Amino acid sequence: MKLVTAIIKPFKVDDVKEALKSIGVQGMTLSEVQGFGRQGGHVEVYRGAEYNVDFVPKARLEVVVDDGQLDRVLDVMTVAARTDKIGDGKIWVTEVDRLIRIRTGEMGADAV
Amino acid sequence: MKLVTAIIKPFKVDDVKEALKSIGVQGMTLSEVQGFGRQGGHVEVYRGAEYNVDFVPKARLEVVVDDGQLDRVLDVMTVAARTDKIGDGKIWVTEVDRLIRIRTGEMGADAV
Amino acid sequence: MKLVTAIIKPFKVDDVKEALKSIGVQGMTLSEVQGFGRQGGHVEVYRGAEYNVDFVPKARLEVVVDDGQLDRVLDVMTVAARTDKIGDGKIWVTEVDRLIRIRTGEMGADAV
Amino acid sequence: MDSGNAAWMLMSAALVLFMIPGLALFYGGMGRGKSVLNMVLMNIYCVGIVPLVWVLGGYSLAQSPSGNKFLGNLDLFALDGIGPSQDLIVVAFLMTFAAITPALISGAVADRMKFGAWAIFVPIWSLLVYSPVVYWIYAFDAEGNAAGLLNTGLLGDIGSLDFAGGTAIHINAGVAALVLALLLGKRRGWPNNAIPPHSLPLVMLGTGILWFGWFGFNAGSALGADGFAAQAFMNTFLAASAGMVAWLIAERIKDGHFTVLGACSGIVAGLVAITPAAGFVAGMSGIWIGAIAGVICYFAVSLKYKLGYDDSLDVVGVHMVGGIVGGVLLGLFADPGAFADPEVFEEAASFPEGLFYGGGTELLFEQIASIVVVMVYSFIVTMAIGLALKAAIGLRVDEEDEIVGLDNRLHAETAYNHVELAGKSGSGFGGSVDVRERSDSPTSTKADAR
Amino acid sequence: MDSGNAAWMLMSAALVLFMIPGLALFYGGMGRGKSVLNMVLMNIYCVGIVPLVWVLGGYSLAQSPSGNKFLGNLDLFALDGIGPSQDLIVVAFLMTFAAITPALISGAVADRMKFGAWAIFVPIWSLLVYSPVVYWIYAFDAEGNAAGLLNTGLLGDIGSLDFAGGTAIHINAGVAALVLALLLGKRRGWPNNAIPPHSLPLVMLGTGILWFGWFGFNAGSALGADGFAAQAFMNTFLAASAGMVAWLIAERIKDGHFTVLGACSGIVAGLVAITPAAGFVAGMSGIWIGAIAGVICYFAVSLKYKLGYDDSLDVVGVHMVGGIVGGVLLGLFADPGAFADPEVFEEAASFPEGLFYGGGTELLFEQIASIVVVMVYSFIVTMAIGLALKAAIGLRVDEEDEIVGLDNRLHAETAYNHVELAGKSGSGFGGSVDVRERSDSPTSTKADAR
Amino acid sequence: MDSGNAAWMLMSAALVLFMIPGLALFYGGMGRGKSVLNMVLMNIYCVGIVPLVWVLGGYSLAQSPSGNKFLGNLDLFALDGIGPSQDLIVVAFLMTFAAITPALISGAVADRMKFGAWAIFVPIWSLLVYSPVVYWIYAFDAEGNAAGLLNTGLLGDIGSLDFAGGTAIHINAGVAALVLALLLGKRRGWPNNAIPPHSLPLVMLGTGILWFGWFGFNAGSALGADGFAAQAFMNTFLAASAGMVAWLIAERIKDGHFTVLGACSGIVAGLVAITPAAGFVAGMSGIWIGAIAGVICYFAVSLKYKLGYDDSLDVVGVHMVGGIVGGVLLGLFADPGAFADPEVFEEAASFPEGLFYGGGTELLFEQIASIVVVMVYSFIVTMAIGLALKAAIGLRVDEEDEIVGLDNRLHAETAYNHVELAGKSGSGFGGSVDVRERSDSPTSTKADAR
Ligand SMILES: Nc1ncnc2c1ncn2[C@@H]1O[C@H](COP(=O)(O)OP(=O)(O)O)[C@@H](O)[C@H]1O
Ligand SMILES: Nc1ncnc2c1ncn2[C@@H]1O[C@H](COP(=O)(O)OP(=O)(O)O)[C@@H](O)[C@H]1O
Ligand SMILES: Nc1ncnc2c1ncn2[C@@H]1O[C@H](COP(=O)(O)OP(=O)(O)O)[C@@H](O)[C@H]1O
């Protein structure tokens, strides 16, 4: 199994969620984060003064998927999260050794 | 070493923390997340209208443990976090290549 | 590629960010977390009563880096985040299988 | 005016002014966290621009004795002839009413109206809709006799009653809110997706300020600190209490729980409904009016789901419907006889009785007729202003602005920046959604005509 | 009543009403984020139900001249015979006191009381405890002579004094709070786990509103805008200031830091203590009373840890203890001679002097006796009501409700929904804890009797 | 004083007191989330300590007829000779002014001043700076003739004018704010890093309370509920409205967007500027004064970036500059003739006219001279107090305190604790930054002299 972590624009969360649901993903976990990237270095004007803004709000989605599902999930996420503007974010994949569903104690692929 | 990530019900955090402490786990990191899972698709009534609620608040615990401790940690967590109701959450395990304690610069198992 | 996850003191975020920028790291993701560790067990006095405080606010930085960059990144982070007081935090490293830049679809090292 | 009456009127004017930040919190708390500042600014902007318009022309159009039934003249332009004197207190008191009325409308346009369009809409609406309607209901000729279209009697020789602005203010603003909601269309995702209040403590605080201020609104409309004001005060108090309890009971039965939003809505519904009646009913009538309004408005706020207009914060359901309930019930409960004691209010004797107090149906019909006239006028003229603005500069923000949030995109601000993870440098703006995006869509261009 | 006195009384009534949302914020901010709405609703519910109960029967029981020392009759049922007139202002003024008194109790039951039980408790307590106690202290016979148990003298021929409700309101509510805290038991985890105020800015705002409103409470109790009111105003001001400074100094010495919660608590302690004395003391006495109350209440709020009752938001420590401090100190500081100037308050001459002003210990003993009588009565009757409710429907929520939070479980609401990560759809309710859980425990069942 | 005037003065005193929590929210919301409580406490502390100082000595120094031009004597120590009477209302009214003036200063020292130093600074400044300046401007001799340095005429025989404290309060506090900002130095990271308001809804609420209270401040300064008060009320209203609109327009043109912070700042700028003029100008002058102040202050708040002093929340830019604008414009717009009607204010006839109303430049020069005198005095004496405190105990907190946040480090509190992830146990303090750190740096040591 794999853990897919995606850092995306907050207002894209819903599109990505719907896209994942449509290909049968049944669970995911969402958190608020702040991102720093190429987008960085922007200057804001407020009350007559200029400021550098480094971190911008992003959403972080974590989805554990079966190895077989992985490519579809990545494709679908990439498309749904894209706005073609800088700051669209990243997706990274790490290996999951074990997975447990707490309620039932099921393990591995059954627990997804 | 392994990184154990658990998505649990917020009000179970304390039980899980106490359970982990009792088996000698000395550190963990907690964050607020929102979860989407089988629990999803619930309908809320508010001010005379009905709504679908997709994401529910969850807590996310991260614990880095020695390989030898892993099974105990998983057992204890699963038990402590369980309410036997839908939405109890997931636990997943990933491999940690390196671990550093910032204060002392200790590495690997010593740093846990 | 590797995912470096660091749990640090909140007021050290800026030092760490600047240090990473100075060695050419172009992106990172920040979140608020609460940490429990050796620091734990402290007693607070408020309005005449004493309390145990278990979790303290921490910041969590995630940085995906090329394998070649890893050691420098870890060195620089450790130094920048250190205050030599208890609670300075941990850094752990996990293997990243795949990385995608959403905007362009670039993969792997190009996407960092 | 003796010093005691003057003291009460000074205080009443201050109280009504205080209702405007109260309303901003009431609406702002009920709306989204990403457009709360836009809502707040729509409200407080009204108390910036309207007073200027009011002293220049609005007051004169609304209150000068012009000799016709429809509109005042401009004889009092820039308060001509009104030097420092206690008369100014009444001008200031009425000015607060003029300011709050368009602010009431703002709740219906939450999350999607261009601020520039709102900025132009408010003064025009104040002059073209608010001032004439006030004239119809409250104009007097030079001898002090009723002179307006609606206070001289539409259907016969008795005029309709509106003590503190149920028809002139609440119904009027409620209809305008409906018009703008229709013109703007629904928010993205509404009604499928829940848009819960982002801060109910602010809603409660706003409600508390509104109630507090409403004593000035209603009891101040007695224009003195007499028995008339005392009864208006008591009615205002009881109607709000009864409105709250009635709404709570209704929602407990229908939805299964008591809510803070329900309690607050019930209070406001009761206050709206008692507004036209506050100085014309006595005894326990205030309880009846408040309770009936509480129940009817509870049901009315669900209408928008059935009819499909997105009255975001229930201006129509509470202010328009509550105003109608109060105006119509006044046709039943009006009891000028109770006030006849000359120490209380001599002229009360000349007011008409309601159906329950021996007056027959005449007042009831006058009330209904007046309400219909104001609704039709407000609907048509607000629609005309709205369509003109839509054609000229557009009413609705871009879809992206709506998604990202109006505060960030229109006002370059975010309401809350609690978290400062990065101790030293600029993550302060971190609470905002996609601040950085503006590099793609420069503010200077986008901000035009907002 | 002349227009000036009427103006001040109208304003005072409005000010006291405004204290109730202030109290809701004071308590709500001091409590948990997951039950702040429950706290708010317990408070504002009081100003919904109590006014209805008050005009129907409570006022009559508390104020009608019945010819006995213990309770009024029902001659003034539904304000019978009180038409539109300035008399209504006093009825409304007293109505705000009736409403705020049970609201004070709510702070002790935070986070664990069934809302349904509270909803029933409030009107019953108001009729069975509040109205009688008010009668004992403030009743007058048809000739205007003191007629109640406590204002006619328990131990001799001089009655005890209570200017604006130190005994009738603060001690009375404080004792009832203690009783409910005892009946409900401790919150889960208390006292081992810290339950810090979830929003201190709200606490400060609530305190500010309370202080502002307290001028109406105390100076309004002079029932006019005279020198009597002026002195009550000044005393109220100075006692609050001194209470704040005294508490700050005490906590700086004992705990090592000045806190906002300390400053706010000191203000309220000073205000409570000056309430019975506001119109009976002069000169610098207000400073002494406030400062002494600030220090004593600082120590009193720690009592609960020693004695083991969970008075969640320190109603006992501040209102009961502060009320006792004020009532007893009045036995020392009462100085009616200072008021004897006929322009200020003619009848003042007939009031008893305190120990420091030549009156001996008689007033002191009367004060103590009155306080004891009210405490015993309030304790017993509140206990009886509480036990009856406990037997009938239960007082305390389920453990799971307490853990998840009362707002979500009882009221289907969450106070704050700042974050809208999912731009388009339903994560708006995301701020709540385990909303979804309700599928397991249907609201319709659980909500019963809450 | 008749009951009507007394009613208005009681109310006005309460309104000005209410401004202090309003100011605490205005500043607190504008500042950082990690030092909002420190800001709040600096504000409310003023209304704790200053009233005590005021009744003991400050009032006597400021208002007793001493026979010289510079300072009162101590004849009225502890309000000697002022028994219960309506005179106390004026003492209390002036006491609220004394309390709010040092509170105004606090905005300039945000995020970095030792609380202990502030606690000592406030009473000393009140006695050494505030009381003398008030004497110069408002002192009268035993016959009721102007007796102070500035109201007897510096340059000729006409005195300068200051209706409600433009020079005595706003300029005075603004200069002191500048001095402390200079002594304290810049906050870490300023001006490179943005420090956005942590809660704009609180800023708006604070502004609303300030405006509401300012009616008491200005119209209450008429010391009665007459035509004079009515005009002051109207001017206050219009200047705030015009200030808001002017600022909004200026920022829309220069920065590209309308902001809530801009609207609020404009309101306050208008209110500050009208303060000295409120009872001396008539007609549309209030609009001009407010609008001019709105634009000038908009530009003035950017000065700090050019000149390099860290006036954190723009006390200098709004209060000092706004006060100067108002004081100078009064030299142009003063129109006592308009008030001459004996029913309004008989003595008005004896006041000087401004340049636009036939008075020549004399008043203008007197105004400027008075402003300069107050600025120089306030600068020098505040600097002396500040330097003395700096030498004695230090003014500025440690760097670590500043980084971690003053609330946690100085006051052992955190403003917001919304999140309670751990249901049962102690994560309640979780909102705080590095609470645990205190094990390394024990509170008991660090808290000294804070
Ligand atoms: N090396 C990295 N490690 C972790 N997160 C990253 C990294 N690079 C970028 N991110 C995250 O991705 C977001 C978008 O990256 P950015 O460089 O701004 O845009 P893009 O990927 O479109 O060029 C950042 O805000 C940050 O949260
Ligand atoms: N595939 C997944 N990837 C990441 N998180 C998941 C996944 N499935 C479930 N979760 C997390 O686990 C929580 C509980 O899952 P859910 O399906 O509701 O309950 P259960 O596991 O008891 O059937 C979800 O709210 C979500 O946060
Ligand atoms: N085993 C662990 N797994 C995950 N996070 C940990 C672990 N141990 C410590 N942490 C995180 O690191 C932080 C610092 O650890 P702590 O033991 O307090 O200090 P130090 O590492 O300096 O001895 C903790 O607050 C927690 O967030």
XYZ file of N, CA and C in Angstrom, chain E residues 77-220:
432
model
N -51.652 40.538 38.801
C -51.536 39.524 37.760
C -51.620 40.166 36.372
N -50.684 39.815 35.521
C -50.629 40.370 34.155
C -50.670 41.899 34.178
N -50.011 42.477 35.155
C -49.913 43.934 35.319
C -51.273 44.603 35.370
N -52.205 43.888 35.941
C -53.562 44.410 36.033
C -53.566 45.825 36.609
N -54.183 46.719 35.891
C -54.326 48.085 36.385
C -53.142 49.002 36.107
N -52.083 48.466 35.526
C -50.933 49.327 35.213
C -50.943 49.628 33.726
N -51.653 50.683 33.358
C -51.750 51.047 31.936
C -50.503 51.771 31.488
N -50.534 52.267 30.251
C -49.393 53.026 29.765
C -49.142 54.220 30.668
N -47.994 54.237 31.311
C -47.623 55.349 32.180
C -46.189 55.125 32.600
N -45.633 56.139 33.224
C -44.243 56.004 33.625
C -44.022 54.915 34.676
N -45.100 54.498 35.362
C -44.948 53.392 36.321
C -44.366 52.155 35.655
N -44.684 52.005 34.372
C -44.190 50.832 33.656
C -42.671 50.802 33.597
N -42.055 51.985 33.663
C -40.588 51.984 33.583
C -40.008 51.241 34.769
N -40.605 51.459 35.930
C -40.079 50.772 37.110
C -40.346 49.272 37.008
N -41.516 48.902 36.504
C -41.789 47.470 36.311
C -40.735 46.858 35.381
N -40.444 47.574 34.293
C -39.456 47.061 33.326
C -38.069 47.023 33.948
N -37.745 48.055 34.710
C -36.442 48.102 35.381
C -36.288 46.892 36.295
N -37.291 46.642 37.117
C -37.223 45.496 38.027
C -37.224 44.178 37.265
N -37.857 44.168 36.110
C -37.915 42.958 35.285
C -36.523 42.556 34.826
N -35.678 43.554 34.555
C -34.315 43.202 34.143
C -33.543 42.551 35.290
N -33.830 42.998 36.521
C -33.176 42.374 37.675
C -33.636 40.928 37.825
N -34.940 40.736 37.664
C -35.472 39.374 37.762
C -34.835 38.473 36.716
N -34.573 39.033 35.532
C -34.021 38.207 34.454
C -32.565 37.863 34.682
N -31.801 38.814 35.196
C -30.367 38.555 35.306
C -30.041 37.651 36.496
N -30.898 37.625 37.507
C -30.543 36.865 38.706
C -30.352 35.373 38.428
N -31.317 34.685 37.815
C -31.037 33.271 37.518
C -29.899 33.093 36.521
N -29.717 34.086 35.634
C -28.610 33.964 34.681
C -27.277 33.884 35.416
N -27.164 34.600 36.533
C -25.925 34.556 37.314
C -25.574 33.136 37.733
N -26.623 32.362 38.031
C -26.404 30.998 38.523
C -25.701 30.131 37.489
N -25.960 30.400 36.225
C -25.548 29.470 35.166
C -24.055 29.165 35.167
N -23.251 30.128 35.626
C -21.807 29.897 35.600
C -21.348 28.698 36.404
N -22.147 28.318 37.386
C -21.730 27.200 38.239
C -22.035 25.843 37.626
N -22.876 25.821 36.621
C -23.330 24.523 36.099
C -22.753 24.240 34.720
N -21.758 25.043 34.343
C -21.174 24.950 33.005
C -20.803 23.529 32.623
N -21.004 23.198 31.378
C -20.465 21.992 30.731
C -21.167 20.695 31.099
N -22.242 20.741 31.887
C -22.763 19.436 32.302
C -24.240 19.394 32.647
N -24.977 20.499 32.524
C -26.388 20.447 32.908
C -27.266 20.261 31.673
N -28.272 19.435 31.808
C -29.260 19.280 30.737
C -29.950 20.610 30.486
N -30.071 20.978 29.236
C -30.718 22.252 28.977
C -32.200 22.215 29.344
N -32.825 21.070 29.134
C -34.241 20.952 29.483
C -34.467 21.182 30.971
N -33.566 20.665 31.788
C -33.697 20.853 33.233
C -33.528 22.331 33.594
N -32.572 22.970 32.954
C -32.367 24.405 33.175
C -33.606 25.202 32.753
N -34.171 24.815 31.633
C -35.325 25.547 31.095
C -36.501 25.515 32.066
N -36.621 24.424 32.790
C -37.712 24.320 33.765
C -37.311 24.966 35.089
N -36.059 24.803 35.455
C -35.577 25.343 36.727
C -35.770 26.855 36.820
N -35.455 27.558 35.748
C -35.406 29.025 35.808
C -36.737 29.666 36.203
N -37.826 29.372 35.506
C -39.070 30.043 35.916
C -39.530 29.623 37.310
N -39.324 28.362 37.666
C -39.748 27.927 39.000
C -38.936 28.646 40.076
N -37.643 28.696 39.884
C -36.791 29.358 40.869
C -37.159 30.824 40.988
N -37.460 31.426 39.850
C -37.800 32.844 39.857
C -39.033 33.100 40.723
N -40.020 32.220 40.594
C -41.249 32.412 41.370
C -41.083 31.996 42.834
N -40.385 30.897 43.068
C -40.329 30.364 44.430
C -39.196 30.948 45.276
N -38.145 31.374 44.649
C -37.036 31.912 45.438
C -36.878 33.420 45.215
N -36.790 33.840 43.969
C -36.474 35.236 43.732
C -37.581 36.179 44.219
N -38.805 35.932 43.797
C -39.884 36.852 44.163
C -40.057 36.993 45.676
N -40.097 35.901 46.443
C -40.230 36.055 47.889
C -39.086 36.863 48.510
N -37.856 36.556 48.124
C -36.729 37.265 48.726
C -36.808 38.764 48.402
N -37.159 39.072 47.171
C -37.315 40.488 46.820
C -38.389 41.124 47.691
N -39.479 40.386 47.911
C -40.537 40.917 48.764
C -40.015 41.215 50.168
N -39.305 40.294 50.734
C -38.794 40.501 52.106
C -37.966 41.779 52.229
N -37.244 42.069 51.168
C -36.282 43.175 51.259
C -36.849 44.495 50.760
N -37.727 44.414 49.752
C -38.164 45.665 49.110
C -39.665 45.924 49.177
N -40.419 45.156 49.936
C -41.868 45.358 49.931
C -42.254 46.603 50.730
N -43.245 47.283 50.221
C -43.825 48.424 50.933
C -45.323 48.236 51.010
N -45.902 48.716 52.097
C -47.358 48.620 52.182
C -47.991 49.786 51.432
N -49.297 49.824 51.453
C -50.001 50.814 50.643
C -49.625 52.243 51.044
N -49.216 52.432 52.289
C -48.807 53.781 52.712
C -47.338 54.075 52.414
N -46.644 53.125 51.837
C -45.240 53.360 51.508
C -44.280 53.054 52.641
N -44.759 52.350 53.664
C -43.845 51.947 54.739
C -43.271 50.562 54.460
N -42.048 50.367 54.922
C -41.409 49.067 54.766
C -42.324 47.990 55.314
N -42.454 46.873 54.579
C -43.397 45.839 55.005
C -42.817 44.439 54.993
N -41.638 44.256 54.402
C -41.098 42.908 54.252
C -40.397 42.410 55.494
N -40.192 41.111 55.541
C -39.536 40.461 56.666
C -38.204 41.127 57.016
N -37.422 41.443 55.990
C -36.067 41.899 56.262
C -35.924 43.409 56.274
N -36.829 44.128 55.658
C -36.677 45.577 55.745
C -37.480 46.184 56.887
N -38.152 45.329 57.658
C -38.814 45.847 58.859
C -37.998 45.557 60.114
N -36.922 44.819 59.979
C -36.075 44.581 61.157
C -36.281 43.199 61.743
N -35.261 42.392 61.679
C -35.354 41.035 62.233
C -35.049 41.027 63.716
N -34.078 41.838 64.088
C -33.547 41.777 65.450
C -33.981 42.957 66.292
N -34.546 43.917 65.643
C -34.948 45.097 66.395
C -35.857 45.894 65.509
N -35.842 47.179 65.659
C -36.765 47.947 64.839
C -36.133 48.553 63.587
N -34.830 48.386 63.408
C -34.297 48.884 62.145
C -34.146 47.728 61.162
N -34.494 48.001 59.931
C -34.409 46.957 58.911
C -33.004 46.875 58.353
N -32.705 45.755 57.725
C -31.421 45.663 57.042
C -31.504 46.486 55.760
N -30.337 46.772 55.210
C -30.275 47.594 53.997
C -29.759 46.757 52.832
N -30.288 47.045 51.672
C -29.771 46.417 50.450
C -30.162 47.331 49.296
N -29.204 48.175 48.912
C -29.569 49.228 47.976
C -30.037 48.688 46.633
N -29.231 47.863 46.004
C -29.569 47.460 44.639
C -29.562 45.958 44.433
N -29.524 45.210 45.527
C -29.657 43.768 45.350
C -28.444 42.930 45.706
N -27.657 43.358 46.653
C -26.529 42.529 47.070
C -27.005 41.216 47.661
N -27.980 41.322 48.578
C -28.512 40.117 49.200
C -29.553 39.454 48.305
N -30.469 40.266 47.826
C -31.588 39.725 47.047
C -31.118 39.046 45.770
N -30.043 39.546 45.200
C -29.624 39.050 43.890
C -28.327 38.261 43.968
N -27.265 38.891 44.443
C -25.972 38.215 44.330
C -25.810 37.073 45.318
N -26.149 37.311 46.587
C -26.024 36.224 47.553
C -27.027 35.121 47.208
N -28.219 35.537 46.912
C -29.289 34.615 46.560
C -28.864 33.714 45.393
N -28.398 34.328 44.313
C -27.975 33.539 43.152
C -26.733 32.721 43.472
N -25.835 33.285 44.277
C -24.610 32.559 44.608
C -24.894 31.291 45.384
N -25.841 31.356 46.314
C -26.198 30.169 47.078
C -26.850 29.130 46.164
N -27.746 29.595 45.292
C -28.387 28.664 44.357
C -27.339 28.012 43.458
N -26.334 28.779 43.095
C -25.251 28.230 42.267
C -24.519 27.123 43.012
N -24.273 27.365 44.279
C -23.606 26.351 45.097
C -24.434 25.069 45.155
N -25.725 25.242 45.358
C -26.600 24.072 45.438
C -26.552 23.271 44.142
N -26.686 23.937 43.021
C -26.674 23.203 41.750
C -25.317 22.555 41.504
N -24.246 23.249 41.867
C -22.919 22.646 41.684
C -22.796 21.375 42.509
N -23.350 21.408 43.715
C -23.308 20.219 44.564
C -24.149 19.094 43.963
N -25.328 19.439 43.499
C -26.222 18.411 42.947
C -25.662 17.808 41.665
N -25.021 18.645 40.847
C -24.525 18.150 39.560
C -23.235 17.359 39.716
N -22.463 17.682 40.695
C -21.151 17.037 40.830
C -20.125 17.686 39.915
N -18.911 17.127 39.980
C -17.799 17.741 39.262
C -17.810 17.386 37.776
N -17.229 18.265 37.003
C -17.007 17.938 35.598
C -15.953 16.853 35.496
N -16.021 16.051 34.463
C -15.003 15.036 34.202
C -13.629 15.680 34.209
N -12.738 15.117 34.971
C -11.364 15.590 34.920
C -11.075 16.724 35.878
N -12.088 17.422 36.332
C -11.889 18.506 37.282
C -11.581 17.906 38.648
N -10.682 18.440 39.431
C -9.858 19.634 39.191
C -8.471 19.309 38.662
N -8.213 18.053 38.272
C -6.854 17.728 37.865
C -6.441 18.399 36.559
N -7.399 18.535 35.679
C -7.048 19.061 34.372
C -7.459 20.516 34.239
N -6.598 21.269 33.643
C -6.867 22.682 33.450
C -8.009 22.867 32.457
N -8.899 23.760 32.769
C -9.934 24.134 31.807
C -9.845 25.642 31.679
N -8.900 26.124 30.889
C -8.671 27.569 30.825
C -9.774 28.251 30.018
N -9.960 29.535 30.237
C -10.948 30.308 29.472
C -10.692 30.140 27.978
N -11.734 29.887 27.212
C -11.457 29.662 25.790
C -11.272 30.971 25.031
N -11.745 32.081 25.597
C -11.523 33.354 24.909
C -11.511 34.499 25.916
N -10.338 34.915 26.315
C -10.255 36.009 27.283
C -10.676 37.356 26.710
N -10.490 37.624 25.425
C -11.063 38.881 24.921
C -12.583 38.959 25.128
N -13.276 37.827 24.965
C -14.716 37.848 25.241
C -14.989 38.103 26.717
N -14.163 37.538 27.592
C -14.338 37.776 29.032
C -14.185 39.269 29.328
N -13.178 39.875 28.739
C -12.945 41.301 28.977
C -14.114 42.127 28.444
N -14.575 41.784 27.254
C -15.713 42.508 26.684
C -16.936 42.349 27.579
N -17.184 41.124 28.011
C -18.318 40.893 28.898
C -18.199 41.717 30.173
N -17.012 41.782 30.710
C -16.795 42.575 31.919
C -17.069 44.053 31.663
N -16.601 44.530 30.516
C -16.845 45.932 30.173
C -18.329 46.228 30.083
N -19.071 45.323 29.452
C -20.513 45.518 29.329
C -21.157 45.462 30.711
N -20.698 44.537 31.543
C -21.267 44.446 32.889
C -21.040 45.737 33.672
N -19.837 46.243 33.626
C -19.538 47.477 34.367
C -20.421 48.623 33.856
N -20.450 48.775 32.550
C -21.296 49.796 31.915
C -22.748 49.649 32.390
N -23.252 48.435 32.318
C -24.636 48.206 32.710
C -24.871 48.380 34.197
N -23.834 48.109 34.974
C -23.974 48.183 36.432
C -24.266 49.611 36.893
N -23.886 50.596 36.106
C -24.276 51.969 36.446
C -25.795 52.098 36.440
N -26.445 51.432 35.478
C -27.905 51.411 35.490
C -28.436 50.626 36.675
N -27.805 49.508 36.935
C -28.205 48.627 38.037
C -28.187 49.387 39.370
N -27.081 50.026 39.665
C -26.929 50.680 40.967
C -27.467 52.110 40.991
N -26.997 52.940 40.045
C -27.465 54.323 40.081
C -28.930 54.401 39.662
N -29.373 53.447 38.840
C -30.798 53.382 38.504
C -31.648 53.035 39.712
